[in-house]
Tab-separated table of C-alpha atoms and ligand atoms in Angstrom:
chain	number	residue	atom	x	y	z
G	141	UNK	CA	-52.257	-5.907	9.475
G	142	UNK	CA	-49.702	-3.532	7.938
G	143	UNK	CA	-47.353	-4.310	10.675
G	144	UNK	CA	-47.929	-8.019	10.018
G	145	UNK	CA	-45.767	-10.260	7.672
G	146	UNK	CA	-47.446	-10.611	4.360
G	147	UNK	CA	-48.995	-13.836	3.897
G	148	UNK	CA	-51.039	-13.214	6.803
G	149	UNK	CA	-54.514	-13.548	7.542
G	150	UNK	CA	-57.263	-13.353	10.075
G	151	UNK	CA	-60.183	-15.656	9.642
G	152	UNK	CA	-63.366	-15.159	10.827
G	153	UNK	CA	-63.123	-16.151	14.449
G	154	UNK	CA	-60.017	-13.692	14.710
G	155	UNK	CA	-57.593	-16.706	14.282
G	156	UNK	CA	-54.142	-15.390	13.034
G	157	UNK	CA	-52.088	-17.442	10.117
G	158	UNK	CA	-49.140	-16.685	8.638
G	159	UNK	CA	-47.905	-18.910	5.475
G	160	UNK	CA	-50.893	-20.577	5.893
G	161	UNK	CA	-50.378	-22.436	9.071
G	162	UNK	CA	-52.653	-20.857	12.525
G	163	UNK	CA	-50.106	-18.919	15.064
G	164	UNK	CA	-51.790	-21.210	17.757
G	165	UNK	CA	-50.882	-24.255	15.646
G	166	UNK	CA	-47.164	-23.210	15.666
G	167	UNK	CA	-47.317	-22.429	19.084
G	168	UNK	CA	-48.831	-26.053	19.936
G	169	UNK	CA	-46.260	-28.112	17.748
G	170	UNK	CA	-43.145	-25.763	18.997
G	171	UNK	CA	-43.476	-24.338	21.877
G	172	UNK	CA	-42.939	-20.651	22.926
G	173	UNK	CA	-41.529	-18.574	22.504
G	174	UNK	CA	-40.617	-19.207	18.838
G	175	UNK	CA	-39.700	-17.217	16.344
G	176	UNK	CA	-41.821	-17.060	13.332
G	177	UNK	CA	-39.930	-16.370	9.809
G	178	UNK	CA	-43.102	-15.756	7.020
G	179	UNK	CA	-40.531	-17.153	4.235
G	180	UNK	CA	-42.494	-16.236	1.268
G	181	UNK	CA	-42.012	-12.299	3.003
G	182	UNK	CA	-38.598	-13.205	3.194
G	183	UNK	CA	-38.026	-14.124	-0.167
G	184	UNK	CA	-40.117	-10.972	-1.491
G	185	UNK	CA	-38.170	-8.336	0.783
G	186	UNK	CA	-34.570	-9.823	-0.953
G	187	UNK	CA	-36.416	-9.810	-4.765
G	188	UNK	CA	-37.545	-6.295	-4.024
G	189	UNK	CA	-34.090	-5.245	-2.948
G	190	UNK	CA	-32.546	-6.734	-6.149
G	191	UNK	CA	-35.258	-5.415	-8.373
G	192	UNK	CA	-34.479	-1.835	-6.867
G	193	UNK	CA	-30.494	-1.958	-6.774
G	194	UNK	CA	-29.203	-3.858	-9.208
G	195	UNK	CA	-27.992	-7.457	-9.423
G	196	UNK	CA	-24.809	-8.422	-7.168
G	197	UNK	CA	-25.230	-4.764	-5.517
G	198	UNK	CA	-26.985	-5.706	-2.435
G	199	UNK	CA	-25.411	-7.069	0.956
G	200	UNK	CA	-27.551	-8.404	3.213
G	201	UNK	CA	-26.031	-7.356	6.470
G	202	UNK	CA	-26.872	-10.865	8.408
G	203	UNK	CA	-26.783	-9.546	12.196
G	204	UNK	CA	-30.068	-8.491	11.579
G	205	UNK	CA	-30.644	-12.283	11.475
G	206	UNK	CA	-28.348	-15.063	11.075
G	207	UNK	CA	-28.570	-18.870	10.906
G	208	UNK	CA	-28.189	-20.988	7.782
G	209	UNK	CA	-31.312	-21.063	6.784
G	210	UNK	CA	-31.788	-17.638	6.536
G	211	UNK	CA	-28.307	-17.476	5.068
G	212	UNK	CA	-29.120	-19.880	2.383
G	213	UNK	CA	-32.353	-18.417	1.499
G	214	UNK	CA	-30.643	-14.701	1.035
G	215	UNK	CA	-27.864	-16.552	-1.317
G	216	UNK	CA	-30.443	-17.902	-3.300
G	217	UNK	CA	-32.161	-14.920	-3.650
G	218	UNK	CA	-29.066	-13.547	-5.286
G	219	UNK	CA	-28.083	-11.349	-2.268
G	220	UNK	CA	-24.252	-10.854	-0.958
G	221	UNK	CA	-23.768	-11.228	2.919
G	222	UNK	CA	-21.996	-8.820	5.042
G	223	UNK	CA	-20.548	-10.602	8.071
G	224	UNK	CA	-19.060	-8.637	10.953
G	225	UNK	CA	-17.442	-11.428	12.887
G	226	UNK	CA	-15.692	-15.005	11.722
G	227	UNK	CA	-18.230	-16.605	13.659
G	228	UNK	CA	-20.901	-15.214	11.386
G	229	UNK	CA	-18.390	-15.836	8.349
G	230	UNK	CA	-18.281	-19.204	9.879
G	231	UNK	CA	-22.157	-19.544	9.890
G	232	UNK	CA	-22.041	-18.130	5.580
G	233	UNK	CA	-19.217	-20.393	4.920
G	234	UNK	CA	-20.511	-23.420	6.973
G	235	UNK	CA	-23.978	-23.216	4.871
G	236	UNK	CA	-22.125	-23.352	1.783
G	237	UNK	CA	-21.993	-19.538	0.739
G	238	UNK	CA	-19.129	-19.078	-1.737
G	239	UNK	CA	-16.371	-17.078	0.129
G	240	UNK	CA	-16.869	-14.526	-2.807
G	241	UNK	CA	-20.597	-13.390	-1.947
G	242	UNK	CA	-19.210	-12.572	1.548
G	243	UNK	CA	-17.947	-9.030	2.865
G	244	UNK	CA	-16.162	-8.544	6.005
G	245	UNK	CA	-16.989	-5.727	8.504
G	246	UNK	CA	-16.297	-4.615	11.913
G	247	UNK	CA	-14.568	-2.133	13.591
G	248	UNK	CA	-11.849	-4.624	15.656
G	249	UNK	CA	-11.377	-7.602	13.033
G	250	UNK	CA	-8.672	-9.836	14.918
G	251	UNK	CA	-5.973	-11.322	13.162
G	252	UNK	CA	-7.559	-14.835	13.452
G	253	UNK	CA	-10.433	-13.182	11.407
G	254	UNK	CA	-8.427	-11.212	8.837
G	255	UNK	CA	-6.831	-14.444	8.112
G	256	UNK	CA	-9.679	-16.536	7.371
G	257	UNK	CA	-10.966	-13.953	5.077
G	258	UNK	CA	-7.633	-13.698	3.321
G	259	UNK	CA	-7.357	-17.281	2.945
G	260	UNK	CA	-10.888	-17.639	1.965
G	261	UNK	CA	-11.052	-14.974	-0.920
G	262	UNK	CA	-14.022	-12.877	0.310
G	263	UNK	CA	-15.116	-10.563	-2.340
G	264	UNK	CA	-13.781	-7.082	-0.272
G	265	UNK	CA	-12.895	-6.633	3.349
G	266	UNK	CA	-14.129	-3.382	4.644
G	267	UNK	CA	-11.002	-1.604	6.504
G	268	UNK	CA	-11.867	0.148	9.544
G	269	UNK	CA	-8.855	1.611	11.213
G	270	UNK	CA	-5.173	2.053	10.656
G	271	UNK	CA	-4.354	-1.067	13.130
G	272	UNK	CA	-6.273	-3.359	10.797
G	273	UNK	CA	-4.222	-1.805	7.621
G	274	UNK	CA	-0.920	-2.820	9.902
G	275	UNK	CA	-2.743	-6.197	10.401
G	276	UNK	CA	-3.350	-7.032	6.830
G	277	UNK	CA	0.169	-5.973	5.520
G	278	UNK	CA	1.904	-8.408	8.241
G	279	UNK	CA	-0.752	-11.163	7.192
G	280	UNK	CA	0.398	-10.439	3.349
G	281	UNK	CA	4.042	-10.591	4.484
G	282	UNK	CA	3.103	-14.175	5.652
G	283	UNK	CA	2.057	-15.471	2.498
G	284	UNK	CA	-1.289	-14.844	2.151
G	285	UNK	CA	-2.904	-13.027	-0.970
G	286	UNK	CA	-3.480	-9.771	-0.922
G	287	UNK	CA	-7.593	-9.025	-0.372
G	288	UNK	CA	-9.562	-6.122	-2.159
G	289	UNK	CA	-10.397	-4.064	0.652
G	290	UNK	CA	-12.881	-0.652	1.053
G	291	UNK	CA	-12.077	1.906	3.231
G	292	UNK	CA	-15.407	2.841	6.079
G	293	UNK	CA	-15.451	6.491	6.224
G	294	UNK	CA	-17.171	8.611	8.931
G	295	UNK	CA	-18.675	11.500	7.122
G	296	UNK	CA	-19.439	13.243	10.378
G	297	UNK	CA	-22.833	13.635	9.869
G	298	UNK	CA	-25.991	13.023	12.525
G	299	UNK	CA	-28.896	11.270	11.670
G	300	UNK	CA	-32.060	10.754	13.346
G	301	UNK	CA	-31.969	7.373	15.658
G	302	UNK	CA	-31.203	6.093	18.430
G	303	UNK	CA	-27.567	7.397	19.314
G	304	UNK	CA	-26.370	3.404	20.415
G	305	UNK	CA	-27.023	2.900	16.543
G	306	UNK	CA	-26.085	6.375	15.402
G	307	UNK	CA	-22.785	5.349	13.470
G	308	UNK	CA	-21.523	8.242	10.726
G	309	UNK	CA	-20.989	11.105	13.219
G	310	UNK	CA	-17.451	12.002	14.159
G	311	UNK	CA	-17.513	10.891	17.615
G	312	UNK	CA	-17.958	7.302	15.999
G	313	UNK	CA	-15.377	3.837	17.482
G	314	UNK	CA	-16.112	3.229	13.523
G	315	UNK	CA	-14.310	4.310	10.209
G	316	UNK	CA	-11.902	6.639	8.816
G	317	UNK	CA	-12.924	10.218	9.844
G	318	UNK	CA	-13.497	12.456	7.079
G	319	UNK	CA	-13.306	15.791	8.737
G	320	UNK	CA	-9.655	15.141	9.951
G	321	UNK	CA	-7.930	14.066	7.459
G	322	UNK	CA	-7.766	10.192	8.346
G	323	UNK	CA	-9.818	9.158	5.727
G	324	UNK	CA	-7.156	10.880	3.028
G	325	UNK	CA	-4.396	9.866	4.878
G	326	UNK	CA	-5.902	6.315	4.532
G	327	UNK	CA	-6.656	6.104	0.777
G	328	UNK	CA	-3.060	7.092	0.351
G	329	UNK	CA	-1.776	4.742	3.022
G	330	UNK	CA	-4.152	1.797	1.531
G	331	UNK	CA	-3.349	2.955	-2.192
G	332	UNK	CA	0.403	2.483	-1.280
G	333	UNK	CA	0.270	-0.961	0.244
G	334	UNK	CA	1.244	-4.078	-1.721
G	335	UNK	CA	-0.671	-5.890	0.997
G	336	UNK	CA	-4.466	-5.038	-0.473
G	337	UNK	CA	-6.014	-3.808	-3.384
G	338	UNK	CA	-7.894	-0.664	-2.787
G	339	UNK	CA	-11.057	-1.037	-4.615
G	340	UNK	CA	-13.462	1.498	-2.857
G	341	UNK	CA	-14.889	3.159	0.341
G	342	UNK	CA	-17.615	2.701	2.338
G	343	UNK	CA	-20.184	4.217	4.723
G	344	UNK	CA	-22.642	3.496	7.108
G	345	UNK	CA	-24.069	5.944	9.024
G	346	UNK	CA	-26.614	4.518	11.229
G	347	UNK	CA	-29.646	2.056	11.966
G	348	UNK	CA	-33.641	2.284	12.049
G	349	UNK	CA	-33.085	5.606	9.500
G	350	UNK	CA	-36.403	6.626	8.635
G	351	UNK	CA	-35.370	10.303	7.770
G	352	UNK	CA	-34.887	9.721	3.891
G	353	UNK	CA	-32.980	13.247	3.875
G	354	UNK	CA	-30.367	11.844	6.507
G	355	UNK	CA	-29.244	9.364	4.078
G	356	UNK	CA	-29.306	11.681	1.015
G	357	UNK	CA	-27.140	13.929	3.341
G	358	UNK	CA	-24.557	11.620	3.819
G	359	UNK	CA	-24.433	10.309	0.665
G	360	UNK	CA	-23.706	13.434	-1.240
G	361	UNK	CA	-20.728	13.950	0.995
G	362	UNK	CA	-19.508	10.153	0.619
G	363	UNK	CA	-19.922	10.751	-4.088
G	364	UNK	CA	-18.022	14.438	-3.593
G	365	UNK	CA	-15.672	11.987	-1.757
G	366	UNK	CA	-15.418	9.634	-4.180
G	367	UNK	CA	-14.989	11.295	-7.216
G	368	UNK	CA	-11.639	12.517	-7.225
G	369	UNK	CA	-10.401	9.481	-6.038
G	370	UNK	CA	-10.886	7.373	-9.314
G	371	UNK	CA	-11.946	4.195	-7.646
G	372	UNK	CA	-14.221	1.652	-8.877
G	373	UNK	CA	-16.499	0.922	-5.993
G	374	UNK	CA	-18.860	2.623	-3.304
G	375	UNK	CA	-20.845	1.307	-0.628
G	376	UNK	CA	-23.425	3.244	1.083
G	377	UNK	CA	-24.474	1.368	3.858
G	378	UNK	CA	-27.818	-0.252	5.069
G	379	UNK	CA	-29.700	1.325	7.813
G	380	UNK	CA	-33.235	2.229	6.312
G	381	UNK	CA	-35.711	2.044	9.121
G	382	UNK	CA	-39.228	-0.286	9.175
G	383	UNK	CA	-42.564	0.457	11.233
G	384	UNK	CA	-42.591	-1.207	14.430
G	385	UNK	CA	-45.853	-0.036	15.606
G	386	UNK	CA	-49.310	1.095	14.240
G	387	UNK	CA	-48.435	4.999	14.054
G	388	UNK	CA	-44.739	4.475	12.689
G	389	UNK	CA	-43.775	5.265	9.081
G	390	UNK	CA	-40.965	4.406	7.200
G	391	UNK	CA	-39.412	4.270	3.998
G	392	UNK	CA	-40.212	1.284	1.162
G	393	UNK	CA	-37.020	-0.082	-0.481
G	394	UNK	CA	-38.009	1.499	-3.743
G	395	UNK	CA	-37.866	5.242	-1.823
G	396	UNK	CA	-34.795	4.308	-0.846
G	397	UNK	CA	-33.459	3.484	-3.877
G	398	UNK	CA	-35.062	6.599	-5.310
G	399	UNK	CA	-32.895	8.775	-2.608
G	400	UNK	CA	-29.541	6.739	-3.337
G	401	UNK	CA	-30.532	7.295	-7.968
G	402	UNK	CA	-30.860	11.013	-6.778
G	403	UNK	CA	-27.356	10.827	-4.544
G	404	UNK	CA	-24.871	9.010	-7.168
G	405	UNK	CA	-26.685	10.441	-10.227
G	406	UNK	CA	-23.548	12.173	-11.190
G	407	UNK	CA	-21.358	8.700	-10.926
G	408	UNK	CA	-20.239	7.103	-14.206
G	409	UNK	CA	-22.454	4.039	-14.888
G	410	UNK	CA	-19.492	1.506	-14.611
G	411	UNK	CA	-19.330	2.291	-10.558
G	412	UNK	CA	-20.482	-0.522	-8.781
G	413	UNK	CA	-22.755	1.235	-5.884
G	414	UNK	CA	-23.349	-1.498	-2.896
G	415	UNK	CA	-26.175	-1.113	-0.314
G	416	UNK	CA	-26.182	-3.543	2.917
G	417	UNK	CA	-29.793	-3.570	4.145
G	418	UNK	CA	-30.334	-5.753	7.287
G	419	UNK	CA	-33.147	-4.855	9.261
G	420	UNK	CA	-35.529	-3.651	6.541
G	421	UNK	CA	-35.406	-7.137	4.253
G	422	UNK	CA	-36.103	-9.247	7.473
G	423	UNK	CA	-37.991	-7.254	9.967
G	424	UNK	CA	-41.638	-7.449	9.466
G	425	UNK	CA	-40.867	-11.261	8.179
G	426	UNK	CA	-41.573	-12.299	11.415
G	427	UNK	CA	-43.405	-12.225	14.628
G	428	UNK	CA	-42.423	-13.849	18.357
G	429	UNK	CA	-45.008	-16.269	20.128
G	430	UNK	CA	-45.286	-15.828	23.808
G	431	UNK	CA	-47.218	-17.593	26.623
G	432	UNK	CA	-49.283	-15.854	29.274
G	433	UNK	CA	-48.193	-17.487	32.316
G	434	UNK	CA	-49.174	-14.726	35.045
G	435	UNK	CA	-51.294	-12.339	35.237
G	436	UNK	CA	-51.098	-9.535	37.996
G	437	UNK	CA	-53.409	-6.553	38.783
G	438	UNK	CA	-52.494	-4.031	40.895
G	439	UNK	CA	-55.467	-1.894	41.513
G	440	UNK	CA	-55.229	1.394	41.313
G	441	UNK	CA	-51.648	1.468	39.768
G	442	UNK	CA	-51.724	-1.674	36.615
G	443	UNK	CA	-51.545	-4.727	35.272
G	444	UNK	CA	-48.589	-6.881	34.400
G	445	UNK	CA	-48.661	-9.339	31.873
G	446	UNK	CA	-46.058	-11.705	32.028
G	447	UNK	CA	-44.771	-13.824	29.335
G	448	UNK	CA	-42.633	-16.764	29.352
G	449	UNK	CA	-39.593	-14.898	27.485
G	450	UNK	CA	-38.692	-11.410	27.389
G	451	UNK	CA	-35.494	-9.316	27.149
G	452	UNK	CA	-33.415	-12.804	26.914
G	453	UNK	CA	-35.356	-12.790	23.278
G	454	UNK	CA	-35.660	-9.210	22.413
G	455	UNK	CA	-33.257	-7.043	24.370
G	456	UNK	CA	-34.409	-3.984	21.965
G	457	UNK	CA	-37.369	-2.554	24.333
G	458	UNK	CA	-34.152	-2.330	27.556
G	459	UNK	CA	-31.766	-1.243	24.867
G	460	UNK	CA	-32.950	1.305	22.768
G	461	UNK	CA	-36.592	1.563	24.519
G	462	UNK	CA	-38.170	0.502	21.556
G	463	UNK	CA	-41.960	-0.295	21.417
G	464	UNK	CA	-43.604	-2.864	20.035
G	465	UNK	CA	-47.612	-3.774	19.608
G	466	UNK	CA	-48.959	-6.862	21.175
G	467	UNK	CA	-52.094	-8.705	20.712
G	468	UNK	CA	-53.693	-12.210	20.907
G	469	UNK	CA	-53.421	-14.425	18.082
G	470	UNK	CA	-56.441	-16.254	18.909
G	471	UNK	CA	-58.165	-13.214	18.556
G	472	UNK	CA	-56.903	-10.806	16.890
G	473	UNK	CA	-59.583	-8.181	16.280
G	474	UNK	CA	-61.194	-8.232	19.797
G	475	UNK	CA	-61.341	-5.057	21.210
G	476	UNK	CA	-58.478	-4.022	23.596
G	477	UNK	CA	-60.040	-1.650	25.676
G	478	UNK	CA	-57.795	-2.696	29.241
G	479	UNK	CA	-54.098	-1.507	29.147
G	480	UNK	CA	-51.315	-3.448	30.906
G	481	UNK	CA	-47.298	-4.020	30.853
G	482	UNK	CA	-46.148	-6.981	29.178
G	483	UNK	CA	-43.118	-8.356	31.112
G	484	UNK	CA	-40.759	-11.478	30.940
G	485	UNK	CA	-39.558	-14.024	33.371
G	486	UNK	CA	-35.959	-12.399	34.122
G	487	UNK	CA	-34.853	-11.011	37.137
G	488	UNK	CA	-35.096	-7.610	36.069
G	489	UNK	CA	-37.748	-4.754	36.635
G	490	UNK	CA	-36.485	-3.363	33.161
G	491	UNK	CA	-37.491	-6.713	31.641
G	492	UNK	CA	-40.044	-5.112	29.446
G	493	UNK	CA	-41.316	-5.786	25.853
G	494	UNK	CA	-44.656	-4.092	25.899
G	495	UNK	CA	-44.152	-1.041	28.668
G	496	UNK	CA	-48.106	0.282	28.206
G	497	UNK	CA	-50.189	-1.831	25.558
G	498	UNK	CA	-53.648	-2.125	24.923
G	499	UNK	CA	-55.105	-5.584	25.593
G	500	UNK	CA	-58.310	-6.961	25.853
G	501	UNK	CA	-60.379	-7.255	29.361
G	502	UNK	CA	-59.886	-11.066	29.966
G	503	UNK	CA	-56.365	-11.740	29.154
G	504	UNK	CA	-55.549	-15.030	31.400
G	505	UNK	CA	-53.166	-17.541	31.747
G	506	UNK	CA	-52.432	-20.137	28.996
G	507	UNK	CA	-53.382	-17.118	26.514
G	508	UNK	CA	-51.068	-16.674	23.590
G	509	UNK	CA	-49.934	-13.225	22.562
G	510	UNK	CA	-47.574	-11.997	19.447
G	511	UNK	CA	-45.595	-9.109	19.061
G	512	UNK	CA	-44.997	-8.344	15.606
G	513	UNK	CA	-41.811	-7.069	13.453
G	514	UNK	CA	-39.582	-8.584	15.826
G	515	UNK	CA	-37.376	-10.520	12.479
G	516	UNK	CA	-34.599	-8.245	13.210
G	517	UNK	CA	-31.981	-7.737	16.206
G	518	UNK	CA	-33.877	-9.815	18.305
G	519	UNK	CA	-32.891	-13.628	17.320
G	520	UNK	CA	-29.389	-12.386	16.811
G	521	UNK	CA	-29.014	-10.852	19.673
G	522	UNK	CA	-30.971	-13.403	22.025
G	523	UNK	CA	-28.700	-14.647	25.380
G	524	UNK	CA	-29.581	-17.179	27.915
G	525	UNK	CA	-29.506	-14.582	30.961
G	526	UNK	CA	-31.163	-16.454	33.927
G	527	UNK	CA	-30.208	-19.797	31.762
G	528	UNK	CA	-33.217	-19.498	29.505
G	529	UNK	CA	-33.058	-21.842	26.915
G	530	UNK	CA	-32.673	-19.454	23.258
G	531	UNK	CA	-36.493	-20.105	21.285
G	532	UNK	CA	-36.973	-22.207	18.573
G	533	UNK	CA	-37.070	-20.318	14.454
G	534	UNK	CA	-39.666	-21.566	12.367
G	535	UNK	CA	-39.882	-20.906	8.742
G	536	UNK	CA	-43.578	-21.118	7.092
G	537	UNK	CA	-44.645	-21.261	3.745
G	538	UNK	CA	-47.368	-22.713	1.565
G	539	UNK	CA	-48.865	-24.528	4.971
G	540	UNK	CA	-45.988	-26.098	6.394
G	541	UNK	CA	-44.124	-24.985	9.109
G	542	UNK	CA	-40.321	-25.804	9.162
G	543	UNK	CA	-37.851	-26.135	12.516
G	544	UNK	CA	-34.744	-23.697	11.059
G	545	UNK	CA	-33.314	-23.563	14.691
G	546	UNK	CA	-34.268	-25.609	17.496
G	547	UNK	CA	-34.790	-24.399	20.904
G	548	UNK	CA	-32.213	-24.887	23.355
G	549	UNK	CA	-32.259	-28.088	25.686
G	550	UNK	CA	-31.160	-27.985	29.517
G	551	UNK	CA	-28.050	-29.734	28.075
G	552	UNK	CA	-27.458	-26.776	25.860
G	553	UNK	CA	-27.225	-24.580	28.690
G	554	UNK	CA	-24.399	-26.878	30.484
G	555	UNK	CA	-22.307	-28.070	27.222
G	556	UNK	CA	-19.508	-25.442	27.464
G	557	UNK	CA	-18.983	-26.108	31.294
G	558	UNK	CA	-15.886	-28.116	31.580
V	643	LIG	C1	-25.579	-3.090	10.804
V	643	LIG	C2	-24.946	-2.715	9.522
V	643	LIG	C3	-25.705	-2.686	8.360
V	643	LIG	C4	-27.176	-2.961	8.340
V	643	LIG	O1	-27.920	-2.037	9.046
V	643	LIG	P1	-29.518	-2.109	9.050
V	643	LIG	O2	-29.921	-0.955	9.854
V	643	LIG	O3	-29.894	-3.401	9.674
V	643	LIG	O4	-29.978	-2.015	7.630
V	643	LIG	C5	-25.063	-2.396	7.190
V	643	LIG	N1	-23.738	-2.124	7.154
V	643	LIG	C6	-22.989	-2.143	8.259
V	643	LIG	C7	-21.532	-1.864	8.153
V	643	LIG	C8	-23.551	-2.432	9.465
V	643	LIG	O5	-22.796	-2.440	10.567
């Protein structure tokens, strides 16, 4: 149950709900896989972030999970958005964001970008390199106004993660790197320029964090940083890590925020400090759907399990080799005394999502099965390998059950061929 989103509940025959509406209800009216988005979790996880940072001091980082809906909601819940692409600026904008609750990241911002965020007025653009600084002052000399930007530093510190999310060492594609001299070299060069206003700097050192001490690490070196410098603003990243699985622990957003009071306790109180959570406000929100279709013993060696999605809808278990629980939402509390490999339908042996879960005896076709936590980097980075058609996101709340994204349609999968 800890694992699940919050307004869910078992009832007595083991039947799963979440916002008041039965998984196998969901599954019946939309299909699987779907996506489903507990809203009322949702709207806590921003609140709680708020509550813990400050008003206008936290920015949602939407990768996690993008598409207006989810957009809107974190606008309304008073959160800033940290895009990393002009398509996801697009997707802010589009959904009627104002241009000033929006942040630009990334670590190769084209010009195409850089001048849509100009031109829009986002609140800061986060500077990455010394090709983007170039960038920005030809983009100035063109007419358009000059943007507050924040410099990304690399403090050169390791944390404990996965290294393909492992961000603040020096060996990093992102950032200004502290230990040799480029991030000096690029206050000056940014402090110089009539092309931006230099407002702050910024850090980010990694993602799935659960190490509390890794953050107050980095932290420390990014305020020793900052001091001297006699700037206005600091951001300090998102990155805390969630519980995928029954034995995980992590962090709650108050801890967090206790680490980052402890870090910047020596900061004026007129600094605006920033925080851009993504995975921890939308993770556990949500749960996938799947469909048994086959179901293969192998005696002697296992059992596969296969689903009617897979790494096309969470590429996380092939990328990172992350692990995820799995159960039936028909009946939840049966016992799971058999053990098999939940697979997809792709083409792929490493198509994976479960590799050795515990399921009950009779698993069989037609069966439903959820994995939980899967609201983060899953949707957002879903693909149509093998032409799958992307799943439908539902949002549920107070017994209704809302299409936020459709599922894709043959004709989806044909309307960019020309
Ligand atoms: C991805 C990212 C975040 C959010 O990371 P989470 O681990 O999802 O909290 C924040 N800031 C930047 C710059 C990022 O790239």
């Amino acid at each position: 149950m800890r694992l699940l989103p919050r307004t869910a509940s078992v009832d007595a025959s083991g039947a799963l709900s979440i916002g008041g509406v039965t998984v196998a209800d969901i599954a019946a009216q939309f299909g699987t896989p779907t996506f489903i988005y507990d809203e009322q979790h949702l709207r806590d996880t921003c609140r709680e972030a708020v509550a813990a940072f400050g008003t206008d001091r936290v920015i949602y980082a939407t990768k996690a999970f993008i598409n207006t809906a989810m957009v809107q909601l974190a606008n309304e819940e008073g959160l800033l958005l940290d895009v990393a692409t002009g398509g996801e600026l697009f997707v802010a904008l589009n959904a009627g964001v104002p241009a000033n609750r929006c942040v630009l990241h990334g670590n190769n911002k084209s010009e195409n970008e850089l001048r849509t965020a100009m031109s829009a007025g986002l609140r800061h653009i986060v500077v990455d390199s010394f090709d983007e600084i170039e960038r920005i002052e030809l983009l100035h000399a063109e007419g358009l106004p000059a943007p507050r930007v924040q410099l990304r530093i690399t403090p050169g510190l390791h944390v404990e993660t996965h290294a393909y999310v492992s961000t603040g060492q020096d060996d990093s594609k992102f950032g200004f790197n502290l230990n040799n001299g480029d991030a000096h070299r690029a206050v000056e060069r940014a402090r110089a320029s009539q092309a931006m206003e230099l407002v702050g700097i910024h850090c980010h050192i990694g993602s799935n964090v659960v190490t509390v001490a890794n953050f107050e690490d980095a932290w420390r070196v990014m305020v020793d940083l900052f001091m001297p410098l006699a700037l206005p603003e600091i951001t300090l990243g998102g990155g805390l890590g969630v519980a995928y699985t029954a034995s995980d622990v992590a962090p709650t957003m108050q801890q967090w925020a206790e680490v980052l009071r402890r870090a910047t306790s020596a900061l004026p109180a007129e600094i605006v400090v920033y925080v851009e959570p993504g995975r921890s406000i939308v993770a556990a929100s949500a749960v996938t759907v799947y469909s048994v279709g086959t179901v293969k013993n192998i005696d002697g060696i296992r059992t596969y399990i296969s689903v009617d999605g897979g790494m096309s809808d969470n590429p996380r278990p092939m990328m990172y080799g992350s692990v995820y629980e799995v159960f039936d939402p028909q009946r939840v509390t049966a016992p799971r005394t058999a053990r098999a490999r939940i697979v997809g339908k792709h083409c792929e042996s490493g198509d994976i999502l479960v590799l050795d879960a515990p399921v009950p005896t009779d698993v069989k076709v037609g069966d439903l099965l959820v994995t939980p936590v899967t609201g983060a980097y899953a949707y957002s980075m879903a693909s149509n390998y093998n032409k799958l058609p992307r799943p439908a996101v539902v949002f549920v709340a107070n017994g209704v059950a809302r299409l936020v994204t459709r599922r894709e349609t043959d004709d989806d999968l044909v309307r960019l061929d020309v």
